[in-house]
C-alpha cells in the first residue's frame, strides 16, 4: 500500500515535494509562455508533439532525431511535459539526497537541455541560494539552453544572481571550466551513442565516459547521474558504477555497498530503479498529462551519486550501524503480496538482494528508496524464486 498524500517518512529518498518545489512547478506555464511564446498553430499541435516525442524517447529510441531540441514542435513538447516532470522527479530525489554543496563549487551539467537540474536544485536548496556557485549547462541544442536561462531568471529573480549561470553547445568546451567540483547528467547518457564512443577499444563506453569526466574534475569531486527507470538505463548505470568503483570512486547513493550489484537487470531479473507517487504535482501538470493521454500513476527513475576525496564538495550523512550483525538495506521495490497474508518488498544490502517480509498491514511501511537498518542472521532463509535473503518484519 502506498502512503497517504503528505505523509513522508523520515529516511525517505523521495520525500513529498516541498512547498517551494510545488510553487515553482505551478509557475511553469506562465514562465514558459514568457520564455517561449507559442503561436496558435504550435499550441494546437502540442498534444500530438508530446505523444510523438514520448514515442521517440521510449520505444523508438533509434529514430529519435539528434536535433530534436532544435525543432520547434519537439522543443515545445519537451518544455511543456518532459521538462516539468523531470524537474519534479529530480527535485524529489534532490530533497531526499539532502546533500549540501560547498560554496564556490563549479557544476558541469551535461545534456542539460533547458537547465532542468539547475531549476530543480534552485527549488530544493533554499539554504544554498545566497552562496555563490558557477553552473555551466552543456547541450548541443541552443534553443533549449536559451529557454532554460530565461526560465531560471524568471524563477530565481534577482536572488539568482549569486549563481553564475553559463551555457555551452560543445561538450569539449568543458575543459575551459576544469577542474570542476560536480558533474551532473540528467536523462543524457542514454542518448549517447555507445557504438561511436567505444569503437576500436576494449573499454566499455561507460569507462570512456568516466575517464573523460575524471579529467574534468578536481581530486575531491562528485558525479550525479539521473536516468529513466528503465531496464536499459539501469543497466547502463550498473556499468558506470563498475567503472567508477574500479577508478576509486565511492557510491554515496543508492548503493549500500561496493560489492557486485544485486539488481543488475540481467535477463528477466529485476533492475535497480525507484518508483514514487506523484500525487503532489500541480494541477496544471496533472490536467495537461491527462489531456495529452500520458498521465502518470508513478514517477520513476534510476540514479547514481558518486563521490571522491576527503573533502568532497557533496556531503552525505549515512546512518551508523553498530557492528557486523547489523547492516543498511535500501528498499528498492514497491510492496507486493506474498502467500499466507504476508507482503514483501525487495531491498539491497551488503549481503546482496533481500526480501523484506512482514504480515499484511494497512500501514504503508517502508517506501522505495528508504534506507533501513536490519539485523543479519546466520539462519536466514532464501526466497526460492529470487534467491533473495529473507528478512522478516520490517515494520
Ligand atoms: C532528454 S534531454 C535531457 C535534458 C535535461 N537534462 C533533463 O533532464 O530534462 C537530453 C539532452 O541531451 C542533449 N544531448 C544528447 N546528446 C548530446 C551530445 N552528444 N552532446 C550534447 N548534448 C547532447 C540533447 O540535445 C537533449 O537536450
PDB file of N, CA, C and O and ligand atoms in Angstrom, residues 57 61 64-70 78 82-87 90 109-117 135 138-142 144-145 168-171 184-193 196 226 228, ligand 1:
ATOM      1  N   UNK A  57      11.316   8.929 -27.327  1.00  0.00           N
ATOM      2  CA  UNK A  57      12.168   8.849 -26.135  1.00  0.00           C
ATOM      3  C   UNK A  57      12.023   7.510 -25.412  1.00  0.00           C
ATOM      4  O   UNK A  57      12.797   7.205 -24.516  1.00  0.00           O
ATOM      5  N   UNK A  61      13.610   4.695 -29.734  1.00  0.00           N
ATOM      6  CA  UNK A  61      14.831   5.449 -29.440  1.00  0.00           C
ATOM      7  C   UNK A  61      15.735   5.634 -30.660  1.00  0.00           C
ATOM      8  O   UNK A  61      16.349   6.675 -30.841  1.00  0.00           O
ATOM      9  N   UNK A  64      15.007   8.657 -32.738  1.00  0.00           N
ATOM     10  CA  UNK A  64      14.999   9.993 -32.127  1.00  0.00           C
ATOM     11  C   UNK A  64      15.891  10.926 -32.938  1.00  0.00           C
ATOM     12  O   UNK A  64      17.092  10.667 -33.094  1.00  0.00           O
ATOM     13  N   UNK A  65      15.332  12.013 -33.505  1.00  0.00           N
ATOM     14  CA  UNK A  65      16.205  12.907 -34.280  1.00  0.00           C
ATOM     15  C   UNK A  65      17.219  13.568 -33.342  1.00  0.00           C
ATOM     16  O   UNK A  65      16.831  14.096 -32.305  1.00  0.00           O
ATOM     17  N   UNK A  66      18.529  13.522 -33.669  1.00  0.00           N
ATOM     18  CA  UNK A  66      19.536  14.057 -32.741  1.00  0.00           C
ATOM     19  C   UNK A  66      19.301  15.535 -32.419  1.00  0.00           C
ATOM     20  O   UNK A  66      19.644  15.992 -31.346  1.00  0.00           O
ATOM     21  N   UNK A  67      18.686  16.246 -33.350  1.00  0.00           N
ATOM     22  CA  UNK A  67      18.488  17.682 -33.120  1.00  0.00           C
ATOM     23  C   UNK A  67      17.060  17.982 -32.643  1.00  0.00           C
ATOM     24  O   UNK A  67      16.542  19.067 -32.886  1.00  0.00           O
ATOM     25  N   UNK A  68      16.442  17.034 -31.933  1.00  0.00           N
ATOM     26  CA  UNK A  68      15.025  17.234 -31.593  1.00  0.00           C
ATOM     27  C   UNK A  68      14.783  18.509 -30.793  1.00  0.00           C
ATOM     28  O   UNK A  68      13.756  19.156 -30.941  1.00  0.00           O
ATOM     29  N   UNK A  69      15.762  18.895 -29.976  1.00  0.00           N
ATOM     30  CA  UNK A  69      15.574  20.113 -29.169  1.00  0.00           C
ATOM     31  C   UNK A  69      15.692  21.384 -30.023  1.00  0.00           C
ATOM     32  O   UNK A  69      15.415  22.473 -29.537  1.00  0.00           O
ATOM     33  N   UNK A  70      16.136  21.235 -31.267  1.00  0.00           N
ATOM     34  CA  UNK A  70      16.189  22.408 -32.160  1.00  0.00           C
ATOM     35  C   UNK A  70      14.896  22.580 -32.935  1.00  0.00           C
ATOM     36  O   UNK A  70      14.703  23.601 -33.588  1.00  0.00           O
ATOM     37  N   UNK A  78       8.815  19.163 -25.344  1.00  0.00           N
ATOM     38  CA  UNK A  78       9.706  18.844 -24.222  1.00  0.00           C
ATOM     39  C   UNK A  78       9.443  19.790 -23.055  1.00  0.00           C
ATOM     40  O   UNK A  78       9.324  19.375 -21.903  1.00  0.00           O
ATOM     41  N   UNK A  82       7.929  16.999 -20.600  1.00  0.00           N
ATOM     42  CA  UNK A  82       9.080  16.262 -20.043  1.00  0.00           C
ATOM     43  C   UNK A  82       9.857  17.122 -19.050  1.00  0.00           C
ATOM     44  O   UNK A  82      10.309  16.642 -18.009  1.00  0.00           O
ATOM     45  N   UNK A  83      10.025  18.388 -19.378  1.00  0.00           N
ATOM     46  CA  UNK A  83      10.790  19.308 -18.525  1.00  0.00           C
ATOM     47  C   UNK A  83      10.167  19.443 -17.119  1.00  0.00           C
ATOM     48  O   UNK A  83      10.846  19.186 -16.117  1.00  0.00           O
ATOM     49  N   UNK A  84       8.860  19.779 -17.007  1.00  0.00           N
ATOM     50  CA  UNK A  84       8.314  19.866 -15.636  1.00  0.00           C
ATOM     51  C   UNK A  84       8.328  18.529 -14.917  1.00  0.00           C
ATOM     52  O   UNK A  84       8.604  18.473 -13.708  1.00  0.00           O
ATOM     53  N   UNK A  85       8.059  17.451 -15.652  1.00  0.00           N
ATOM     54  CA  UNK A  85       8.113  16.143 -14.991  1.00  0.00           C
ATOM     55  C   UNK A  85       9.533  15.846 -14.504  1.00  0.00           C
ATOM     56  O   UNK A  85       9.729  15.266 -13.438  1.00  0.00           O
ATOM     57  N   UNK A  86      10.551  16.235 -15.287  1.00  0.00           N
ATOM     58  CA  UNK A  86      11.931  15.970 -14.867  1.00  0.00           C
ATOM     59  C   UNK A  86      12.340  16.860 -13.697  1.00  0.00           C
ATOM     60  O   UNK A  86      13.083  16.425 -12.818  1.00  0.00           O
ATOM     61  N   UNK A  87      11.857  18.110 -13.684  1.00  0.00           N
ATOM     62  CA  UNK A  87      12.143  18.959 -12.507  1.00  0.00           C
ATOM     63  C   UNK A  87      11.520  18.302 -11.272  1.00  0.00           C
ATOM     64  O   UNK A  87      12.137  18.229 -10.205  1.00  0.00           O
ATOM     65  N   UNK A  90      13.601  15.010 -10.469  1.00  0.00           N
ATOM     66  CA  UNK A  90      14.936  15.336  -9.944  1.00  0.00           C
ATOM     67  C   UNK A  90      14.809  16.110  -8.637  1.00  0.00           C
ATOM     68  O   UNK A  90      15.622  15.957  -7.730  1.00  0.00           O
ATOM     69  N   UNK A 109      26.865  20.529 -16.114  1.00  0.00           N
ATOM     70  CA  UNK A 109      25.659  19.730 -16.380  1.00  0.00           C
ATOM     71  C   UNK A 109      25.656  19.327 -17.849  1.00  0.00           C
ATOM     72  O   UNK A 109      25.465  20.161 -18.735  1.00  0.00           O
ATOM     73  N   UNK A 110      25.903  18.029 -18.107  1.00  0.00           N
ATOM     74  CA  UNK A 110      25.997  17.555 -19.496  1.00  0.00           C
ATOM     75  C   UNK A 110      24.633  17.099 -20.022  1.00  0.00           C
ATOM     76  O   UNK A 110      23.919  16.367 -19.343  1.00  0.00           O
ATOM     77  N   UNK A 111      24.290  17.566 -21.231  1.00  0.00           N
ATOM     78  CA  UNK A 111      22.969  17.276 -21.801  1.00  0.00           C
ATOM     79  C   UNK A 111      21.908  17.970 -20.970  1.00  0.00           C
ATOM     80  O   UNK A 111      20.858  17.397 -20.662  1.00  0.00           O
ATOM     81  N   UNK A 112      22.212  19.229 -20.630  1.00  0.00           N
ATOM     82  CA  UNK A 112      21.375  19.950 -19.649  1.00  0.00           C
ATOM     83  C   UNK A 112      20.002  20.293 -20.187  1.00  0.00           C
ATOM     84  O   UNK A 112      19.087  20.569 -19.408  1.00  0.00           O
ATOM     85  N   UNK A 113      19.832  20.280 -21.532  1.00  0.00           N
ATOM     86  CA  UNK A 113      18.546  20.727 -22.087  1.00  0.00           C
ATOM     87  C   UNK A 113      18.215  22.101 -21.526  1.00  0.00           C
ATOM     88  O   UNK A 113      19.100  22.965 -21.388  1.00  0.00           O
ATOM     89  N   UNK A 114      16.956  22.324 -21.103  1.00  0.00           N
ATOM     90  CA  UNK A 114      16.563  23.653 -20.603  1.00  0.00           C
ATOM     91  C   UNK A 114      16.990  23.860 -19.139  1.00  0.00           C
ATOM     92  O   UNK A 114      16.239  24.425 -18.345  1.00  0.00           O
ATOM     93  N   UNK A 115      18.160  23.388 -18.791  1.00  0.00           N
ATOM     94  CA  UNK A 115      18.751  23.563 -17.452  1.00  0.00           C
ATOM     95  C   UNK A 115      17.844  22.959 -16.367  1.00  0.00           C
ATOM     96  O   UNK A 115      17.645  23.550 -15.293  1.00  0.00           O
ATOM     97  N   UNK A 116      17.327  21.793 -16.662  1.00  0.00           N
ATOM     98  CA  UNK A 116      16.375  21.130 -15.766  1.00  0.00           C
ATOM     99  C   UNK A 116      16.952  20.959 -14.359  1.00  0.00           C
ATOM    100  O   UNK A 116      16.296  21.279 -13.365  1.00  0.00           O
ATOM    101  N   UNK A 117      18.192  20.460 -14.290  1.00  0.00           N
ATOM    102  CA  UNK A 117      18.784  20.191 -12.984  1.00  0.00           C
ATOM    103  C   UNK A 117      18.952  21.489 -12.192  1.00  0.00           C
ATOM    104  O   UNK A 117      18.702  21.527 -10.988  1.00  0.00           O
ATOM    105  N   UNK A 135      27.628  27.493 -12.523  1.00  0.00           N
ATOM    106  CA  UNK A 135      26.933  26.380 -13.177  1.00  0.00           C
ATOM    107  C   UNK A 135      27.086  26.542 -14.687  1.00  0.00           C
ATOM    108  O   UNK A 135      26.820  27.626 -15.230  1.00  0.00           O
ATOM    109  N   UNK A 138      25.665  22.240 -20.602  1.00  0.00           N
ATOM    110  CA  UNK A 138      26.173  21.899 -21.941  1.00  0.00           C
ATOM    111  C   UNK A 138      25.095  21.149 -22.704  1.00  0.00           C
ATOM    112  O   UNK A 138      24.556  20.155 -22.202  1.00  0.00           O
ATOM    113  N   UNK A 139      24.805  21.623 -23.893  1.00  0.00           N
ATOM    114  CA  UNK A 139      23.857  20.896 -24.740  1.00  0.00           C
ATOM    115  C   UNK A 139      24.096  21.292 -26.188  1.00  0.00           C
ATOM    116  O   UNK A 139      24.360  22.468 -26.485  1.00  0.00           O
ATOM    117  N   UNK A 140      23.969  20.302 -27.061  1.00  0.00           N
ATOM    118  CA  UNK A 140      24.226  20.620 -28.471  1.00  0.00           C
ATOM    119  C   UNK A 140      23.116  21.493 -29.061  1.00  0.00           C
ATOM    120  O   UNK A 140      23.277  22.057 -30.128  1.00  0.00           O
ATOM    121  N   UNK A 141      21.971  21.592 -28.380  1.00  0.00           N
ATOM    122  CA  UNK A 141      20.851  22.380 -28.903  1.00  0.00           C
ATOM    123  C   UNK A 141      20.724  23.703 -28.166  1.00  0.00           C
ATOM    124  O   UNK A 141      20.392  23.731 -26.972  1.00  0.00           O
ATOM    125  N   UNK A 142      20.973  24.767 -28.911  1.00  0.00           N
ATOM    126  CA  UNK A 142      20.962  26.093 -28.308  1.00  0.00           C
ATOM    127  C   UNK A 142      19.566  26.556 -27.860  1.00  0.00           C
ATOM    128  O   UNK A 142      19.437  27.175 -26.801  1.00  0.00           O
ATOM    129  N   UNK A 144      17.021  25.132 -26.486  1.00  0.00           N
ATOM    130  CA  UNK A 144      16.670  24.640 -25.147  1.00  0.00           C
ATOM    131  C   UNK A 144      17.468  25.370 -24.067  1.00  0.00           C
ATOM    132  O   UNK A 144      16.935  25.740 -23.012  1.00  0.00           O
ATOM    133  N   UNK A 145      18.760  25.598 -24.340  1.00  0.00           N
ATOM    134  CA  UNK A 145      19.613  26.303 -23.373  1.00  0.00           C
ATOM    135  C   UNK A 145      19.086  27.715 -23.132  1.00  0.00           C
ATOM    136  O   UNK A 145      19.021  28.191 -21.995  1.00  0.00           O
ATOM    137  N   UNK A 168      26.929  26.284 -22.838  1.00  0.00           N
ATOM    138  CA  UNK A 168      27.858  25.990 -23.943  1.00  0.00           C
ATOM    139  C   UNK A 168      27.237  24.912 -24.814  1.00  0.00           C
ATOM    140  O   UNK A 168      26.551  24.029 -24.310  1.00  0.00           O
ATOM    141  N   UNK A 169      27.538  24.963 -26.114  1.00  0.00           N
ATOM    142  CA  UNK A 169      26.993  23.934 -27.005  1.00  0.00           C
ATOM    143  C   UNK A 169      27.932  22.754 -27.209  1.00  0.00           C
ATOM    144  O   UNK A 169      27.504  21.664 -27.558  1.00  0.00           O
ATOM    145  N   UNK A 170      29.239  22.993 -27.033  1.00  0.00           N
ATOM    146  CA  UNK A 170      30.204  21.909 -27.267  1.00  0.00           C
ATOM    147  C   UNK A 170      30.607  21.276 -25.941  1.00  0.00           C
ATOM    148  O   UNK A 170      31.101  21.982 -25.052  1.00  0.00           O
ATOM    149  N   UNK A 171      30.429  19.975 -25.823  1.00  0.00           N
ATOM    150  CA  UNK A 171      30.838  19.304 -24.586  1.00  0.00           C
ATOM    151  C   UNK A 171      32.334  19.500 -24.348  1.00  0.00           C
ATOM    152  O   UNK A 171      32.794  19.613 -23.216  1.00  0.00           O
ATOM    153  N   UNK A 184      26.951  16.746 -13.299  1.00  0.00           N
ATOM    154  CA  UNK A 184      25.620  16.143 -13.277  1.00  0.00           C
ATOM    155  C   UNK A 184      25.199  15.838 -14.711  1.00  0.00           C
ATOM    156  O   UNK A 184      25.635  16.509 -15.648  1.00  0.00           O
ATOM    157  N   UNK A 185      24.359  14.836 -14.851  1.00  0.00           N
ATOM    158  CA  UNK A 185      23.813  14.485 -16.163  1.00  0.00           C
ATOM    159  C   UNK A 185      22.433  13.899 -15.924  1.00  0.00           C
ATOM    160  O   UNK A 185      22.288  12.945 -15.165  1.00  0.00           O
ATOM    161  N   UNK A 186      21.423  14.519 -16.517  1.00  0.00           N
ATOM    162  CA  UNK A 186      20.045  14.038 -16.339  1.00  0.00           C
ATOM    163  C   UNK A 186      19.482  13.572 -17.662  1.00  0.00           C
ATOM    164  O   UNK A 186      19.433  14.346 -18.620  1.00  0.00           O
ATOM    165  N   UNK A 187      19.073  12.326 -17.722  1.00  0.00           N
ATOM    166  CA  UNK A 187      18.453  11.771 -18.938  1.00  0.00           C
ATOM    167  C   UNK A 187      19.321  12.027 -20.161  1.00  0.00           C
ATOM    168  O   UNK A 187      18.830  12.392 -21.222  1.00  0.00           O
ATOM    169  N   UNK A 188      20.605  11.859 -19.972  1.00  0.00           N
ATOM    170  CA  UNK A 188      21.563  12.203 -21.021  1.00  0.00           C
ATOM    171  C   UNK A 188      22.329  10.983 -21.517  1.00  0.00           C
ATOM    172  O   UNK A 188      22.433  10.769 -22.724  1.00  0.00           O
ATOM    173  N   UNK A 189      22.839  10.164 -20.610  1.00  0.00           N
ATOM    174  CA  UNK A 189      23.772   9.129 -21.086  1.00  0.00           C
ATOM    175  C   UNK A 189      23.057   8.079 -21.946  1.00  0.00           C
ATOM    176  O   UNK A 189      23.672   7.441 -22.768  1.00  0.00           O
ATOM    177  N   UNK A 190      21.722   7.971 -21.778  1.00  0.00           N
ATOM    178  CA  UNK A 190      21.011   7.024 -22.650  1.00  0.00           C
ATOM    179  C   UNK A 190      20.908   7.563 -24.075  1.00  0.00           C
ATOM    180  O   UNK A 190      20.514   6.843 -24.984  1.00  0.00           O
ATOM    181  N   UNK A 191      21.254   8.834 -24.276  1.00  0.00           N
ATOM    182  CA  UNK A 191      21.227   9.386 -25.639  1.00  0.00           C
ATOM    183  C   UNK A 191      22.594   9.315 -26.309  1.00  0.00           C
ATOM    184  O   UNK A 191      22.727   9.655 -27.480  1.00  0.00           O
ATOM    185  N   UNK A 192      23.622   8.920 -25.564  1.00  0.00           N
ATOM    186  CA  UNK A 192      24.950   8.830 -26.173  1.00  0.00           C
ATOM    187  C   UNK A 192      25.013   7.572 -27.026  1.00  0.00           C
ATOM    188  O   UNK A 192      24.401   6.561 -26.693  1.00  0.00           O
ATOM    189  N   UNK A 193      25.754   7.651 -28.070  1.00  0.00           N
ATOM    190  CA  UNK A 193      25.829   6.524 -28.983  1.00  0.00           C
ATOM    191  C   UNK A 193      26.989   5.621 -28.576  1.00  0.00           C
ATOM    192  O   UNK A 193      28.149   5.955 -28.803  1.00  0.00           O
ATOM    193  N   UNK A 196      29.672   4.597 -31.136  1.00  0.00           N
ATOM    194  CA  UNK A 196      30.654   5.607 -31.550  1.00  0.00           C
ATOM    195  C   UNK A 196      31.733   5.819 -30.511  1.00  0.00           C
ATOM    196  O   UNK A 196      32.897   5.934 -30.816  1.00  0.00           O
ATOM    197  N   UNK A 226      21.245  10.927 -13.320  1.00  0.00           N
ATOM    198  CA  UNK A 226      19.843  10.533 -13.123  1.00  0.00           C
ATOM    199  C   UNK A 226      19.286  10.126 -14.484  1.00  0.00           C
ATOM    200  O   UNK A 226      19.397  10.885 -15.451  1.00  0.00           O
ATOM    201  N   UNK A 228      16.184   7.546 -16.783  1.00  0.00           N
ATOM    202  CA  UNK A 228      14.846   6.946 -16.651  1.00  0.00           C
ATOM    203  C   UNK A 228      14.919   5.632 -15.852  1.00  0.00           C
ATOM    204  O   UNK A 228      15.982   5.026 -15.739  1.00  0.00           O
TER     205      UNK A 228
HETATM  206  C1  LIG B   1      16.338  14.024 -22.615  1.00  0.00           C
HETATM  207  S1  LIG B   1      17.190  15.541 -22.701  1.00  0.00           S
HETATM  208  C2  LIG B   1      17.567  15.831 -21.020  1.00  0.00           C
HETATM  209  C3  LIG B   1      17.555  17.269 -20.663  1.00  0.00           C
HETATM  210  C4  LIG B   1      17.694  17.546 -19.188  1.00  0.00           C
HETATM  211  N1  LIG B   1      18.973  17.111 -18.674  1.00  0.00           N
HETATM  212  C5  LIG B   1      16.560  16.898 -18.423  1.00  0.00           C
HETATM  213  O1  LIG B   1      16.814  16.024 -17.574  1.00  0.00           O
HETATM  214  O2  LIG B   1      15.400  17.266 -18.636  1.00  0.00           O
HETATM  215  C6  LIG B   1      18.768  15.068 -23.342  1.00  0.00           C
HETATM  216  C7  LIG B   1      19.569  16.250 -23.800  1.00  0.00           C
HETATM  217  O3  LIG B   1      20.875  15.800 -24.140  1.00  0.00           O
HETATM  218  C8  LIG B   1      21.308  16.512 -25.284  1.00  0.00           C
HETATM  219  N2  LIG B   1      22.339  15.709 -25.948  1.00  0.00           N
HETATM  220  C9  LIG B   1      22.234  14.422 -26.374  1.00  0.00           C
HETATM  221  N3  LIG B   1      23.411  14.022 -26.900  1.00  0.00           N
HETATM  222  C10 LIG B   1      24.265  15.075 -26.831  1.00  0.00           C
HETATM  223  C11 LIG B   1      25.606  15.274 -27.198  1.00  0.00           C
HETATM  224  N4  LIG B   1      26.323  14.299 -27.760  1.00  0.00           N
HETATM  225  N5  LIG B   1      26.176  16.489 -26.956  1.00  0.00           N
HETATM  226  C12 LIG B   1      25.448  17.468 -26.354  1.00  0.00           C
HETATM  227  N6  LIG B   1      24.171  17.340 -25.973  1.00  0.00           N
HETATM  228  C13 LIG B   1      23.580  16.164 -26.209  1.00  0.00           C
HETATM  229  C14 LIG B   1      20.034  16.691 -26.124  1.00  0.00           C
HETATM  230  O4  LIG B   1      20.139  17.781 -27.016  1.00  0.00           O
HETATM  231  C15 LIG B   1      18.995  16.928 -25.035  1.00  0.00           C
HETATM  232  O5  LIG B   1      18.802  18.289 -24.788  1.00  0.00           O
END
